[in-house]
PDB file of C-alpha atoms in Angstrom:
ATOM      1  CA  MET A   1      -2.951   0.606  18.881  1.00  0.00           C
ATOM      2  CA  LYS A   2      -3.087   4.196  17.888  1.00  0.00           C
ATOM      3  CA  LEU A   3      -0.913   6.395  16.329  1.00  0.00           C
ATOM      4  CA  GLY A   4      -2.382  10.061  17.367  1.00  0.00           C
ATOM      5  CA  SER A   5      -5.529  10.629  18.011  1.00  0.00           C
ATOM      6  CA  SER A   6      -7.022  12.498  14.293  1.00  0.00           C
ATOM      7  CA  TYR A   7      -8.794   9.544  13.523  1.00  0.00           C
ATOM      8  CA  HIS A   8     -11.132   6.589  14.487  1.00  0.00           C
ATOM      9  CA  ASN A   9     -10.697   3.213  14.096  1.00  0.00           C
ATOM     10  CA  GLY A  10     -13.911   0.488  13.275  1.00  0.00           C
ATOM     11  CA  TRP A  11     -14.049  -3.233  13.176  1.00  0.00           C
ATOM     12  CA  VAL A  12     -16.552  -4.981  10.162  1.00  0.00           C
ATOM     13  CA  LEU A  13     -16.151  -7.984   8.270  1.00  0.00           C
ATOM     14  CA  ALA A  14     -15.324  -8.261   5.711  1.00  0.00           C
ATOM     15  CA  ASN A  15     -16.824 -11.696   4.015  1.00  0.00           C
ATOM     16  CA  GLY A  16     -16.141 -13.253   6.958  1.00  0.00           C
ATOM     17  CA  VAL A  17     -11.731 -11.281   8.063  1.00  0.00           C
ATOM     18  CA  ARG A  18     -12.900  -9.184  10.822  1.00  0.00           C
ATOM     19  CA  THR A  19     -10.985  -6.377   9.251  1.00  0.00           C
ATOM     20  CA  HIS A  20      -9.770  -3.143  11.736  1.00  0.00           C
ATOM     21  CA  TYR A  21      -9.927   0.262   9.740  1.00  0.00           C
ATOM     22  CA  SER A  22      -8.766   3.513  10.913  1.00  0.00           C
ATOM     23  CA  TRP A  23     -11.248   6.313   9.083  1.00  0.00           C
ATOM     24  CA  ALA A  24     -11.850  10.272   9.379  1.00  0.00           C
ATOM     25  CA  GLY A  25     -14.690  12.411   8.067  1.00  0.00           C
ATOM     26  CA  THR A  26     -18.036  11.596   8.007  1.00  0.00           C
ATOM     27  CA  GLU A  27     -19.282  13.076   4.626  1.00  0.00           C
ATOM     28  CA  GLY A  28     -18.762  13.363   1.399  1.00  0.00           C
ATOM     29  CA  PRO A  29     -17.007  11.072  -1.743  1.00  0.00           C
ATOM     30  CA  ALA A  30     -15.535   8.008   0.067  1.00  0.00           C
ATOM     31  CA  VAL A  31     -11.963   7.606  -0.485  1.00  0.00           C
ATOM     32  CA  VAL A  32      -9.727   3.890   0.630  1.00  0.00           C
ATOM     33  CA  LEU A  33      -6.322   4.161   1.421  1.00  0.00           C
ATOM     34  CA  CYS A  34      -4.381   0.624   0.313  1.00  0.00           C
ATOM     35  CA  HIS A  35      -0.884   1.024   2.832  1.00  0.00           C
ATOM     36  CA  GLY A  36       2.325  -1.183   2.005  1.00  0.00           C
ATOM     37  CA  GLY A  37       3.285  -4.095   2.511  1.00  0.00           C
ATOM     38  CA  GLY A  38       6.249  -5.358   5.359  1.00  0.00           C
ATOM     39  CA  PRO A  39       6.107  -5.544   9.333  1.00  0.00           C
ATOM     40  CA  GLY A  40       4.103  -4.262  10.791  1.00  0.00           C
ATOM     41  CA  SER A  41       2.380  -2.451   7.959  1.00  0.00           C
ATOM     42  CA  SER A  42      -1.493  -1.067   8.828  1.00  0.00           C
ATOM     43  CA  GLY A  43      -4.033   2.010   7.944  1.00  0.00           C
ATOM     44  CA  GLY A  44      -3.236   3.707  10.759  1.00  0.00           C
ATOM     45  CA  ALA A  45       0.321   3.200  10.340  1.00  0.00           C
ATOM     46  CA  GLY A  46       0.843   4.490   6.341  1.00  0.00           C
ATOM     47  CA  TRP A  47      -1.700   7.541   5.947  1.00  0.00           C
ATOM     48  CA  ARG A  48      -1.783   8.684   9.816  1.00  0.00           C
ATOM     49  CA  PHE A  49      -0.958  12.404   7.829  1.00  0.00           C
ATOM     50  CA  MET A  50      -3.829  11.801   5.141  1.00  0.00           C
ATOM     51  CA  LEU A  51      -6.844  10.753   7.593  1.00  0.00           C
ATOM     52  CA  PRO A  52      -7.494  13.645   8.446  1.00  0.00           C
ATOM     53  CA  ALA A  53      -5.976  16.212   5.656  1.00  0.00           C
ATOM     54  CA  LEU A  54      -8.608  14.437   4.043  1.00  0.00           C
ATOM     55  CA  ALA A  55     -11.606  14.500   5.949  1.00  0.00           C
ATOM     56  CA  GLU A  56     -10.587  18.039   6.209  1.00  0.00           C
ATOM     57  CA  ALA A  57     -10.637  18.743   2.879  1.00  0.00           C
ATOM     58  CA  GLY A  58     -14.363  16.945   2.463  1.00  0.00           C
ATOM     59  CA  PHE A  59     -13.981  12.768   1.686  1.00  0.00           C
ATOM     60  CA  ARG A  60     -14.918   9.719   3.821  1.00  0.00           C
ATOM     61  CA  VAL A  61     -11.850   8.049   4.155  1.00  0.00           C
ATOM     62  CA  TYR A  62     -11.019   4.863   5.183  1.00  0.00           C
ATOM     63  CA  ALA A  63      -7.863   2.668   6.162  1.00  0.00           C
ATOM     64  CA  PRO A  64      -8.160  -1.157   6.294  1.00  0.00           C
ATOM     65  CA  ASP A  65      -5.605  -3.191   7.479  1.00  0.00           C
ATOM     66  CA  GLN A  66      -5.002  -5.995   4.972  1.00  0.00           C
ATOM     67  CA  ILE A  67      -5.752  -8.994   5.220  1.00  0.00           C
ATOM     68  CA  SER A  68      -2.661 -10.723   7.288  1.00  0.00           C
ATOM     69  CA  MET A  69      -1.427  -7.235   8.498  1.00  0.00           C
ATOM     70  CA  GLY A  70      -1.940  -4.912  11.207  1.00  0.00           C
ATOM     71  CA  TRP A  71      -5.062  -6.190  13.605  1.00  0.00           C
ATOM     72  CA  THR A  72      -6.896  -7.461  10.971  1.00  0.00           C
ATOM     73  CA  ASP A  73      -7.581 -11.230  10.608  1.00  0.00           C
ATOM     74  CA  ALA A  74      -4.121 -13.506   9.746  1.00  0.00           C
ATOM     75  CA  ARG A  75      -4.985 -16.069   7.502  1.00  0.00           C
ATOM     76  CA  PRO A  76      -1.910 -17.637   6.496  1.00  0.00           C
ATOM     77  CA  HIS A  77      -3.277 -20.110   4.546  1.00  0.00           C
ATOM     78  CA  ALA A  78      -5.496 -17.088   1.765  1.00  0.00           C
ATOM     79  CA  TRP A  79      -1.512 -16.564   0.217  1.00  0.00           C
ATOM     80  CA  PRO A  80      -1.004 -20.142  -1.199  1.00  0.00           C
ATOM     81  CA  VAL A  81      -3.781 -20.267  -3.193  1.00  0.00           C
ATOM     82  CA  LEU A  82      -3.975 -16.627  -5.058  1.00  0.00           C
ATOM     83  CA  GLY A  83      -1.197 -14.531  -3.682  1.00  0.00           C
ATOM     84  CA  HIS A  84      -1.347 -10.660  -4.234  1.00  0.00           C
ATOM     85  CA  GLN A  85      -5.183 -10.945  -5.467  1.00  0.00           C
ATOM     86  CA  SER A  86      -6.259 -12.141  -2.040  1.00  0.00           C
ATOM     87  CA  LEU A  87      -5.335  -8.455  -0.934  1.00  0.00           C
ATOM     88  CA  VAL A  88      -6.938  -7.306  -4.136  1.00  0.00           C
ATOM     89  CA  ASN A  89     -10.136  -9.617  -3.166  1.00  0.00           C
ATOM     90  CA  HIS A  90      -9.954  -8.210   0.584  1.00  0.00           C
ATOM     91  CA  VAL A  91     -10.088  -5.028   0.393  1.00  0.00           C
ATOM     92  CA  SER A  92     -13.186  -5.515  -2.231  1.00  0.00           C
ATOM     93  CA  ASP A  93     -14.389  -7.639   0.429  1.00  0.00           C
ATOM     94  CA  PHE A  94     -13.931  -4.280   2.721  1.00  0.00           C
ATOM     95  CA  ILE A  95     -15.250  -2.064   0.035  1.00  0.00           C
ATOM     96  CA  ASP A  96     -18.672  -3.979  -0.282  1.00  0.00           C
ATOM     97  CA  ALA A  97     -19.102  -4.795   3.045  1.00  0.00           C
ATOM     98  CA  LEU A  98     -18.928  -0.719   3.675  1.00  0.00           C
ATOM     99  CA  CYS A  99     -21.018  -0.360   0.784  1.00  0.00           C
ATOM    100  CA  LEU A 100     -19.312   2.202  -0.762  1.00  0.00           C
ATOM    101  CA  ASP A 101     -20.406   2.254  -4.411  1.00  0.00           C
ATOM    102  CA  GLU A 102     -17.948   3.785  -5.854  1.00  0.00           C
ATOM    103  CA  VAL A 103     -14.788   5.179  -4.482  1.00  0.00           C
ATOM    104  CA  TYR A 104     -11.192   7.556  -4.612  1.00  0.00           C
ATOM    105  CA  LEU A 105      -7.978   5.417  -4.165  1.00  0.00           C
ATOM    106  CA  VAL A 106      -4.467   5.876  -3.137  1.00  0.00           C
ATOM    107  CA  GLY A 107      -1.698   3.000  -2.839  1.00  0.00           C
ATOM    108  CA  ASN A 108       2.020   3.127  -1.523  1.00  0.00           C
ATOM    109  CA  SER A 109       3.833   0.664  -2.552  1.00  0.00           C
ATOM    110  CA  GLN A 110       2.710  -3.236  -2.527  1.00  0.00           C
ATOM    111  CA  GLY A 111      -0.635  -1.274  -1.534  1.00  0.00           C
ATOM    112  CA  ALA A 112      -0.579   0.498  -4.502  1.00  0.00           C
ATOM    113  CA  TYR A 113      -0.159  -2.671  -6.678  1.00  0.00           C
ATOM    114  CA  VAL A 114      -3.473  -3.407  -4.811  1.00  0.00           C
ATOM    115  CA  ALA A 115      -5.192  -0.613  -5.806  1.00  0.00           C
ATOM    116  CA  ALA A 116      -4.369  -0.788  -9.275  1.00  0.00           C
ATOM    117  CA  LYS A 117      -5.384  -4.368  -9.410  1.00  0.00           C
ATOM    118  CA  TYR A 118      -8.724  -3.394  -8.367  1.00  0.00           C
ATOM    119  CA  THR A 119      -9.626  -0.314 -10.249  1.00  0.00           C
ATOM    120  CA  ILE A 120      -8.467  -2.466 -13.126  1.00  0.00           C
ATOM    121  CA  ASP A 121     -10.979  -5.340 -11.507  1.00  0.00           C
ATOM    122  CA  HIS A 122     -13.829  -3.106 -11.347  1.00  0.00           C
ATOM    123  CA  PRO A 123     -13.377   0.195 -13.000  1.00  0.00           C
ATOM    124  CA  GLU A 124     -17.151   1.034 -13.022  1.00  0.00           C
ATOM    125  CA  ARG A 125     -16.866   1.614  -8.854  1.00  0.00           C
ATOM    126  CA  VAL A 126     -14.161   4.017  -9.440  1.00  0.00           C
ATOM    127  CA  ARG A 127     -13.704   7.459  -9.896  1.00  0.00           C
ATOM    128  CA  LYS A 128      -9.593   8.719 -10.051  1.00  0.00           C
ATOM    129  CA  CYS A 129      -6.594   6.004  -8.414  1.00  0.00           C
ATOM    130  CA  PHE A 130      -3.709   7.838  -7.205  1.00  0.00           C
ATOM    131  CA  LEU A 131      -0.402   5.842  -6.386  1.00  0.00           C
ATOM    132  CA  ILE A 132       2.904   6.477  -4.800  1.00  0.00           C
ATOM    133  CA  GLY A 133       6.311   4.378  -5.495  1.00  0.00           C
ATOM    134  CA  SER A 134       5.693   0.446  -6.219  1.00  0.00           C
ATOM    135  CA  ALA A 135       8.870  -1.910  -6.754  1.00  0.00           C
ATOM    136  CA  THR A 136       5.063  -4.274  -7.194  1.00  0.00           C
ATOM    137  CA  ILE A 137       3.696  -2.663  -9.797  1.00  0.00           C
ATOM    138  CA  ALA A 138       7.244  -2.176 -11.594  1.00  0.00           C
ATOM    139  CA  MET A 139       8.300  -5.941 -11.142  1.00  0.00           C
ATOM    140  CA  SER A 140       4.615  -7.170 -12.220  1.00  0.00           C
ATOM    141  CA  MET A 141       5.478  -4.559 -15.510  1.00  0.00           C
ATOM    142  CA  GLY A 142       8.602  -7.273 -16.240  1.00  0.00           C
ATOM    143  CA  LEU A 143      10.547  -4.039 -14.182  1.00  0.00           C
ATOM    144  CA  GLU A 144      14.002  -5.468 -12.105  1.00  0.00           C
ATOM    145  CA  ARG A 145      15.432  -3.827  -9.324  1.00  0.00           C
ATOM    146  CA  PRO A 146      18.333  -1.982 -10.804  1.00  0.00           C
ATOM    147  CA  ASP A 147      20.699  -2.663  -8.069  1.00  0.00           C
ATOM    148  CA  GLY A 148      19.499  -5.931  -7.427  1.00  0.00           C
ATOM    149  CA  GLY A 149      18.041  -5.395  -4.349  1.00  0.00           C
ATOM    150  CA  ASN A 150      21.579  -4.701  -2.895  1.00  0.00           C
ATOM    151  CA  ASN A 151      20.425  -2.128  -1.153  1.00  0.00           C
ATOM    152  CA  ALA A 152      19.899  -0.892   2.615  1.00  0.00           C
ATOM    153  CA  ALA A 153      16.046  -0.891   2.357  1.00  0.00           C
ATOM    154  CA  PHE A 154      15.328  -4.642   0.841  1.00  0.00           C
ATOM    155  CA  GLN A 155      18.162  -5.712   2.978  1.00  0.00           C
ATOM    156  CA  ALA A 156      16.266  -4.935   5.991  1.00  0.00           C
ATOM    157  CA  LEU A 157      13.491  -6.196   5.282  1.00  0.00           C
ATOM    158  CA  LEU A 158      14.874  -9.505   4.955  1.00  0.00           C
ATOM    159  CA  HIS A 159      16.737  -9.741   7.128  1.00  0.00           C
ATOM    160  CA  TYR A 160      13.981  -8.267   9.770  1.00  0.00           C
ATOM    161  CA  ASP A 161      14.163 -10.866  12.900  1.00  0.00           C
ATOM    162  CA  TYR A 162      10.677  -9.613  14.481  1.00  0.00           C
ATOM    163  CA  THR A 163      12.409  -7.428  17.045  1.00  0.00           C
ATOM    164  CA  GLU A 164      12.288  -4.088  18.256  1.00  0.00           C
ATOM    165  CA  GLU A 165      15.597  -3.055  16.829  1.00  0.00           C
ATOM    166  CA  ALA A 166      15.088  -4.524  13.654  1.00  0.00           C
ATOM    167  CA  MET A 167      11.638  -2.796  13.002  1.00  0.00           C
ATOM    168  CA  ARG A 168      13.410   0.488  13.994  1.00  0.00           C
ATOM    169  CA  LYS A 169      16.024  -0.619  11.009  1.00  0.00           C
ATOM    170  CA  PHE A 170      13.386  -1.120   8.554  1.00  0.00           C
ATOM    171  CA  LEU A 171      10.967   2.042   9.512  1.00  0.00           C
ATOM    172  CA  THR A 172      14.543   3.925   9.147  1.00  0.00           C
ATOM    173  CA  ALA A 173      15.107   2.773   5.533  1.00  0.00           C
ATOM    174  CA  ILE A 174      12.091   3.705   4.092  1.00  0.00           C
ATOM    175  CA  ILE A 175      10.905   6.748   5.743  1.00  0.00           C
ATOM    176  CA  ASN A 176      13.672   9.649   4.949  1.00  0.00           C
ATOM    177  CA  ASP A 177      12.943  11.862   7.510  1.00  0.00           C
ATOM    178  CA  PRO A 178      13.902  10.464  10.962  1.00  0.00           C
ATOM    179  CA  THR A 179      11.168  13.024  13.358  1.00  0.00           C
ATOM    180  CA  LYS A 180       8.411  10.755  11.487  1.00  0.00           C
ATOM    181  CA  VAL A 181      10.705   6.819  12.984  1.00  0.00           C
ATOM    182  CA  THR A 182       9.323   8.034  16.045  1.00  0.00           C
ATOM    183  CA  ASP A 183       9.336   5.520  19.677  1.00  0.00           C
ATOM    184  CA  GLU A 184       5.309   5.414  18.829  1.00  0.00           C
ATOM    185  CA  LEU A 185       5.086   4.174  15.750  1.00  0.00           C
ATOM    186  CA  VAL A 186       8.181   1.484  16.293  1.00  0.00           C
ATOM    187  CA  ARG A 187       5.796  -0.369  19.311  1.00  0.00           C
ATOM    188  CA  ALA A 188       2.763   0.007  17.246  1.00  0.00           C
ATOM    189  CA  ARG A 189       4.090  -1.813  14.323  1.00  0.00           C
ATOM    190  CA  HIS A 190       6.521  -4.051  16.558  1.00  0.00           C
ATOM    191  CA  VAL A 191       2.966  -5.271  18.521  1.00  0.00           C
ATOM    192  CA  ALA A 192       1.234  -5.222  15.186  1.00  0.00           C
ATOM    193  CA  ALA A 193       4.120  -7.897  13.482  1.00  0.00           C
ATOM    194  CA  ASN A 194       3.782 -10.131  16.776  1.00  0.00           C
ATOM    195  CA  ARG A 195       0.372 -11.324  16.626  1.00  0.00           C
ATOM    196  CA  PRO A 196      -0.355 -14.705  16.155  1.00  0.00           C
ATOM    197  CA  GLY A 197      -0.581 -15.907  12.709  1.00  0.00           C
ATOM    198  CA  ILE A 198       1.614 -13.892  11.109  1.00  0.00           C
ATOM    199  CA  ARG A 199       4.852 -15.117  11.101  1.00  0.00           C
ATOM    200  CA  GLU A 200       2.677 -17.579   9.342  1.00  0.00           C
ATOM    201  CA  SER A 201       1.091 -15.250   7.494  1.00  0.00           C
ATOM    202  CA  MET A 202       4.364 -13.676   6.044  1.00  0.00           C
ATOM    203  CA  GLN A 203       5.869 -16.689   5.305  1.00  0.00           C
ATOM    204  CA  ALA A 204       3.064 -18.477   3.620  1.00  0.00           C
ATOM    205  CA  PHE A 205       3.603 -14.907   1.272  1.00  0.00           C
ATOM    206  CA  GLN A 206       7.198 -15.251   0.988  1.00  0.00           C
ATOM    207  CA  ASP A 207       6.851 -19.397  -0.192  1.00  0.00           C
ATOM    208  CA  TYR A 208       3.982 -17.568  -2.698  1.00  0.00           C
ATOM    209  CA  GLN A 209       6.405 -15.385  -4.424  1.00  0.00           C
ATOM    210  CA  SER A 210       8.636 -17.970  -4.605  1.00  0.00           C
ATOM    211  CA  ARG A 211       6.577 -20.365  -6.895  1.00  0.00           C
ATOM    212  CA  MET A 212       5.138 -17.459  -9.141  1.00  0.00           C
ATOM    213  CA  ARG A 213       8.351 -16.326 -10.555  1.00  0.00           C
ATOM    214  CA  ARG A 214       8.542 -20.721 -11.104  1.00  0.00           C
ATOM    215  CA  GLU A 215       4.827 -21.149 -12.274  1.00  0.00           C
ATOM    216  CA  PRO A 216       4.130 -19.090 -15.490  1.00  0.00           C
ATOM    217  CA  GLN A 217      -0.050 -19.076 -14.611  1.00  0.00           C
ATOM    218  CA  LEU A 218       0.827 -18.066 -11.769  1.00  0.00           C
ATOM    219  CA  TRP A 219       3.408 -14.912 -12.889  1.00  0.00           C
ATOM    220  CA  ASP A 220      -0.123 -14.108 -15.127  1.00  0.00           C
ATOM    221  CA  ARG A 221      -2.246 -13.875 -12.716  1.00  0.00           C
ATOM    222  CA  PHE A 222       0.069 -11.331 -10.944  1.00  0.00           C
ATOM    223  CA  SER A 223       1.359  -9.456 -13.729  1.00  0.00           C
ATOM    224  CA  LEU A 224      -0.063  -6.182 -14.870  1.00  0.00           C
ATOM    225  CA  LYS A 225       1.319  -5.601 -18.642  1.00  0.00           C
ATOM    226  CA  ASP A 226      -1.416  -6.116 -20.578  1.00  0.00           C
ATOM    227  CA  SER A 227      -3.445  -5.022 -18.240  1.00  0.00           C
ATOM    228  CA  LEU A 228      -1.770  -1.186 -16.941  1.00  0.00           C
ATOM    229  CA  PRO A 229      -1.011   0.430 -19.972  1.00  0.00           C
ATOM    230  CA  GLN A 230      -5.242   0.145 -21.098  1.00  0.00           C
ATOM    231  CA  LEU A 231      -6.110   1.618 -17.698  1.00  0.00           C
ATOM    232  CA  LYS A 232      -9.145   4.068 -18.867  1.00  0.00           C
ATOM    233  CA  VAL A 233      -9.768   5.440 -14.628  1.00  0.00           C
ATOM    234  CA  PRO A 234      -7.912   8.238 -14.164  1.00  0.00           C
ATOM    235  CA  THR A 235      -4.598   7.884 -12.521  1.00  0.00           C
ATOM    236  CA  GLU A 236      -1.814   9.718 -11.276  1.00  0.00           C
ATOM    237  CA  PHE A 237       1.748   8.365 -10.066  1.00  0.00           C
ATOM    238  CA  ILE A 238       4.714  10.021  -7.398  1.00  0.00           C
ATOM    239  CA  TRP A 239       7.819   8.648  -6.508  1.00  0.00           C
ATOM    240  CA  GLY A 240      10.343   9.650  -4.422  1.00  0.00           C
ATOM    241  CA  ILE A 241      13.353  10.193  -5.143  1.00  0.00           C
ATOM    242  CA  ASP A 242      15.678   9.425  -2.181  1.00  0.00           C
ATOM    243  CA  ASP A 243      13.496   6.076  -2.260  1.00  0.00           C
ATOM    244  CA  SER A 244      15.803   3.277  -0.992  1.00  0.00           C
ATOM    245  CA  PHE A 245      14.030   0.712  -0.593  1.00  0.00           C
ATOM    246  CA  ALA A 246      12.503   1.289  -4.518  1.00  0.00           C
ATOM    247  CA  PRO A 247      14.721   3.870  -6.318  1.00  0.00           C
ATOM    248  CA  VAL A 248      14.114   6.280  -8.361  1.00  0.00           C
ATOM    249  CA  GLU A 249      15.311   4.515 -11.168  1.00  0.00           C
ATOM    250  CA  MET A 250      12.398   1.950 -11.206  1.00  0.00           C
ATOM    251  CA  GLY A 251      10.328   4.904 -11.299  1.00  0.00           C
ATOM    252  CA  HIS A 252      11.527   5.953 -15.288  1.00  0.00           C
ATOM    253  CA  GLU A 253      11.817   3.207 -16.347  1.00  0.00           C
ATOM    254  CA  LEU A 254       7.845   2.117 -15.149  1.00  0.00           C
ATOM    255  CA  GLU A 255       6.655   5.393 -16.570  1.00  0.00           C
ATOM    256  CA  LYS A 256       8.099   4.624 -19.974  1.00  0.00           C
ATOM    257  CA  LEU A 257       5.754   1.678 -19.953  1.00  0.00           C
ATOM    258  CA  LEU A 258       2.604   3.405 -18.582  1.00  0.00           C
ATOM    259  CA  PRO A 259       2.477   6.959 -20.990  1.00  0.00           C
ATOM    260  CA  ASN A 260      -1.778   6.517 -20.290  1.00  0.00           C
ATOM    261  CA  ILE A 261      -0.541   7.625 -15.935  1.00  0.00           C
ATOM    262  CA  PRO A 262       1.243  11.576 -15.691  1.00  0.00           C
ATOM    263  CA  PHE A 263       4.198  10.731 -13.318  1.00  0.00           C
ATOM    264  CA  SER A 264       5.566  13.040 -10.861  1.00  0.00           C
ATOM    265  CA  TYR A 265       9.091  12.297  -8.547  1.00  0.00           C
ATOM    266  CA  ILE A 266       8.702  14.062  -4.985  1.00  0.00           C
ATOM    267  CA  ARG A 267      12.249  15.706  -3.525  1.00  0.00           C
ATOM    268  CA  GLU A 268      13.439  14.774   0.348  1.00  0.00           C
ATOM    269  CA  ALA A 269      11.165  11.624   0.273  1.00  0.00           C
ATOM    270  CA  GLY A 270      11.744   8.390   0.420  1.00  0.00           C
ATOM    271  CA  HIS A 271       9.380   5.213   0.065  1.00  0.00           C
ATOM    272  CA  GLN A 272       6.559   6.960   1.828  1.00  0.00           C
ATOM    273  CA  CYS A 273       6.172  10.008   0.057  1.00  0.00           C
ATOM    274  CA  GLN A 274       2.956  10.866   1.708  1.00  0.00           C
ATOM    275  CA  THR A 275       5.205  10.228   5.488  1.00  0.00           C
ATOM    276  CA  ASP A 276       8.664  12.058   4.316  1.00  0.00           C
ATOM    277  CA  GLN A 277       6.150  15.163   2.632  1.00  0.00           C
ATOM    278  CA  PRO A 278       2.839  14.535   3.751  1.00  0.00           C
ATOM    279  CA  GLU A 279       1.866  18.372   2.578  1.00  0.00           C
ATOM    280  CA  LEU A 280       2.892  18.168  -0.525  1.00  0.00           C
ATOM    281  CA  VAL A 281       1.215  14.358  -0.805  1.00  0.00           C
ATOM    282  CA  ASN A 282      -2.047  15.610   0.741  1.00  0.00           C
ATOM    283  CA  ARG A 283      -2.353  18.695  -1.665  1.00  0.00           C
ATOM    284  CA  MET A 284      -1.660  16.289  -4.349  1.00  0.00           C
ATOM    285  CA  VAL A 285      -4.209  13.765  -3.653  1.00  0.00           C
ATOM    286  CA  ILE A 286      -6.944  17.028  -3.028  1.00  0.00           C
ATOM    287  CA  GLU A 287      -5.636  18.400  -6.335  1.00  0.00           C
ATOM    288  CA  PHE A 288      -6.365  15.661  -8.032  1.00  0.00           C
ATOM    289  CA  PHE A 289      -9.367  14.506  -6.729  1.00  0.00           C
ATOM    290  CA  ARG A 290     -11.324  17.063  -7.086  1.00  0.00           C
ATOM    291  CA  GLN A 291     -10.942  17.857 -10.659  1.00  0.00           C
ATOM    292  CA  GLU A 292     -13.463  17.557 -13.163  1.00  0.00           C
TER     293      GLU A 292
END
């Protein structure tokens, strides 16, 4: 289900995974946008404002639905093997399938972890990386939620029950501007979250996360504590001051651990800065990518 008419949709086979993606622009450097997790996530839903903006600025922009999300194949068996690395590998396969030799990356939330880890794994393929509010990265650096997850946004995720009402509650918790939580967006994400195999995939991922916290070897594979502070690829990080899902305190603590990465904090923005403040964030991304 497409949101708006300012971008296109396509399919590609990425290492055997039938992958849906949204795209805009036919010329210029390639940008890959990595959406966050959460029920019904997709490239179009997460990046509907950035796709056309970057295309108008002269970029070719691709926003894949990550494995077991959006309209991409549901692969419940992928999670027990590699967990978060399954997402990273899938984005890598997507980039290869489109024959993109060198890319700019943007990632939000869990997608920011994917973008950062792909950059760490393939620094020769990434020109620059732009990250947006990510509890996943914070936790991979050894940080915990300052409120222990006792906030409305995190609880809305924990208690999501695959109903349209629960989807609306979750989206209003992660997007601060209520005008951006449209009926169209709620319906699109609700339909995506209820595709065959999606529930099983999400349960498998949650089970893996529980294992990861108990098994040191799995945690070591997830951790960025040693690698992200050493990253040489130019990277910037922004965080919504009003983020209730990943409170801004996490950003402040993470900034202390990453002196190699400049941080900026966005007013009147929650967990999806690119949705709450699209004009500002689009301009920041374009200016960063254009800088020599």
